[in-house]
């Protein structure tokens, strides 16, 4: 509210969305994600320096509400990149271009990544800390699904 | 296309409110709400306050986007919500008047946004079934006649948008309440409490200050889900037999 900059909340949301769509969409790779993680951080800084939120703090103010959401999206977006970078395999909606079969199918790595990632928030400028929740299968054997 | 908009601006529930005129450049491919987004981005770039309007799903399912456009709730298209209206229905140079719903049970919060929580309280009064249903059972475990199921489904299409109230000269909420009552009363799970439900919901509707139904049927015309007024007849039947204390 007190930033009183020049750019609308919507314009930041769109720019962040474009970065996420282009570089952390369904198909992603480590090189570009490393680069764009930095871009998200820079955009976030720009947001806190130059966003303009009209209206006042004490009235019904949908722009302020949206600004709070977009502020969260910066953190969530960056976390998605961190998580996608950590997982060196292709799995479900996470297709890492480096990990694919010759036919272009997703290549999983169950040896190293059969876990759910829970990330602990460590603060504004800190990297989050990974907690692994192992996936243990007792009665079935992990296989590759084939639609062919 | 260039348009002139006359939009109701009202700072708060207490403010008197007035129309303001705006010019906006839109593309025929835009939805009506996207056209308002464009206007708002322009206002923000001039450091002015954007027009507050409600929206969520933008695909005709949530029921938040009701605006009165040139006097018609949800605009000129039949069977669609404001968010499903497109600018291709307008011509270059058109003047469009945009207002909030006008009904004392729906007070204006700001600009085009009204407080529709009266509907929530009507639902809380009886728009549910009291049995715990657990996990979904097999679809064919309780046989329901196709005709009944279809009628119930049609009534269940009501998205609670409130356009029926805005369209009604008496600001009656009968179409909404009757849709909810019918949707449940037509199915075996909801039949048990049908009369109690009708009484409780009608009582709450009256308390909220909605008007009486005088069979104008303007509600049916403006309803984005084309809910039929025959539901009102069903509600009256449930309500009446409940008041007379007899089962039908
Ligand atoms: S009956 Fe129609 S107009 Fe009334 S609330 Fe339901 S969907 Fe909206
Ligand atoms: S925005 Fe959800 S019905 Fe229009």
PDB file of C-alpha atoms and ligand atoms in Angstrom, chain B residues 74 119 157-165 175-176 179 219 222-227, ligand 1:
ATOM      1  CA  UNK B  74     -26.457 -10.247 -17.137  1.00  0.00           C
ATOM      2  CA  UNK B 119     -28.697 -15.849  -0.219  1.00  0.00           C
ATOM      3  CA  UNK B 157     -28.254 -25.592 -12.334  1.00  0.00           C
ATOM      4  CA  UNK B 158     -29.079 -22.406 -10.367  1.00  0.00           C
ATOM      5  CA  UNK B 159     -25.795 -20.617  -9.637  1.00  0.00           C
ATOM      6  CA  UNK B 160     -27.224 -18.317  -6.963  1.00  0.00           C
ATOM      7  CA  UNK B 161     -26.379 -15.188  -8.917  1.00  0.00           C
ATOM      8  CA  UNK B 162     -29.373 -13.161  -7.810  1.00  0.00           C
ATOM      9  CA  UNK B 163     -30.370 -11.941 -11.272  1.00  0.00           C
ATOM     10  CA  UNK B 164     -33.922 -13.135 -10.617  1.00  0.00           C
ATOM     11  CA  UNK B 165     -34.110 -10.693  -7.703  1.00  0.00           C
ATOM     12  CA  UNK B 175     -37.034 -18.279  -8.285  1.00  0.00           C
ATOM     13  CA  UNK B 176     -33.780 -18.848  -6.416  1.00  0.00           C
ATOM     14  CA  UNK B 179     -34.775 -23.834  -7.506  1.00  0.00           C
ATOM     15  CA  UNK B 219     -36.993 -13.720 -13.351  1.00  0.00           C
ATOM     16  CA  UNK B 222     -33.245 -13.020 -17.142  1.00  0.00           C
ATOM     17  CA  UNK B 223     -32.018 -16.154 -15.372  1.00  0.00           C
ATOM     18  CA  UNK B 224     -28.641 -17.149 -16.878  1.00  0.00           C
ATOM     19  CA  UNK B 225     -29.461 -20.802 -16.190  1.00  0.00           C
ATOM     20  CA  UNK B 226     -33.008 -20.606 -17.558  1.00  0.00           C
ATOM     21  CA  UNK B 227     -34.535 -21.878 -14.330  1.00  0.00           C
TER      22      UNK B 227
HETATM   23  S1  LIG C   1     -32.672 -18.804 -10.274  1.00  0.00           S
HETATM   24 FE1  LIG C   1     -31.425 -18.123 -12.018  1.00  0.00          FE
HETATM   25  S2  LIG C   1     -31.277 -15.906 -11.749  1.00  0.00           S
HETATM   26 FE2  LIG C   1     -31.976 -16.732  -9.792  1.00  0.00          FE
HETATM   27  S3  LIG C   1     -30.102 -17.073  -8.595  1.00  0.00           S
HETATM   28 FE3  LIG C   1     -30.540 -19.006  -9.661  1.00  0.00          FE
HETATM   29  S4  LIG C   1     -29.358 -18.874 -11.547  1.00  0.00           S
HETATM   30 FE4  LIG C   1     -29.468 -16.779 -10.755  1.00  0.00          FE
END
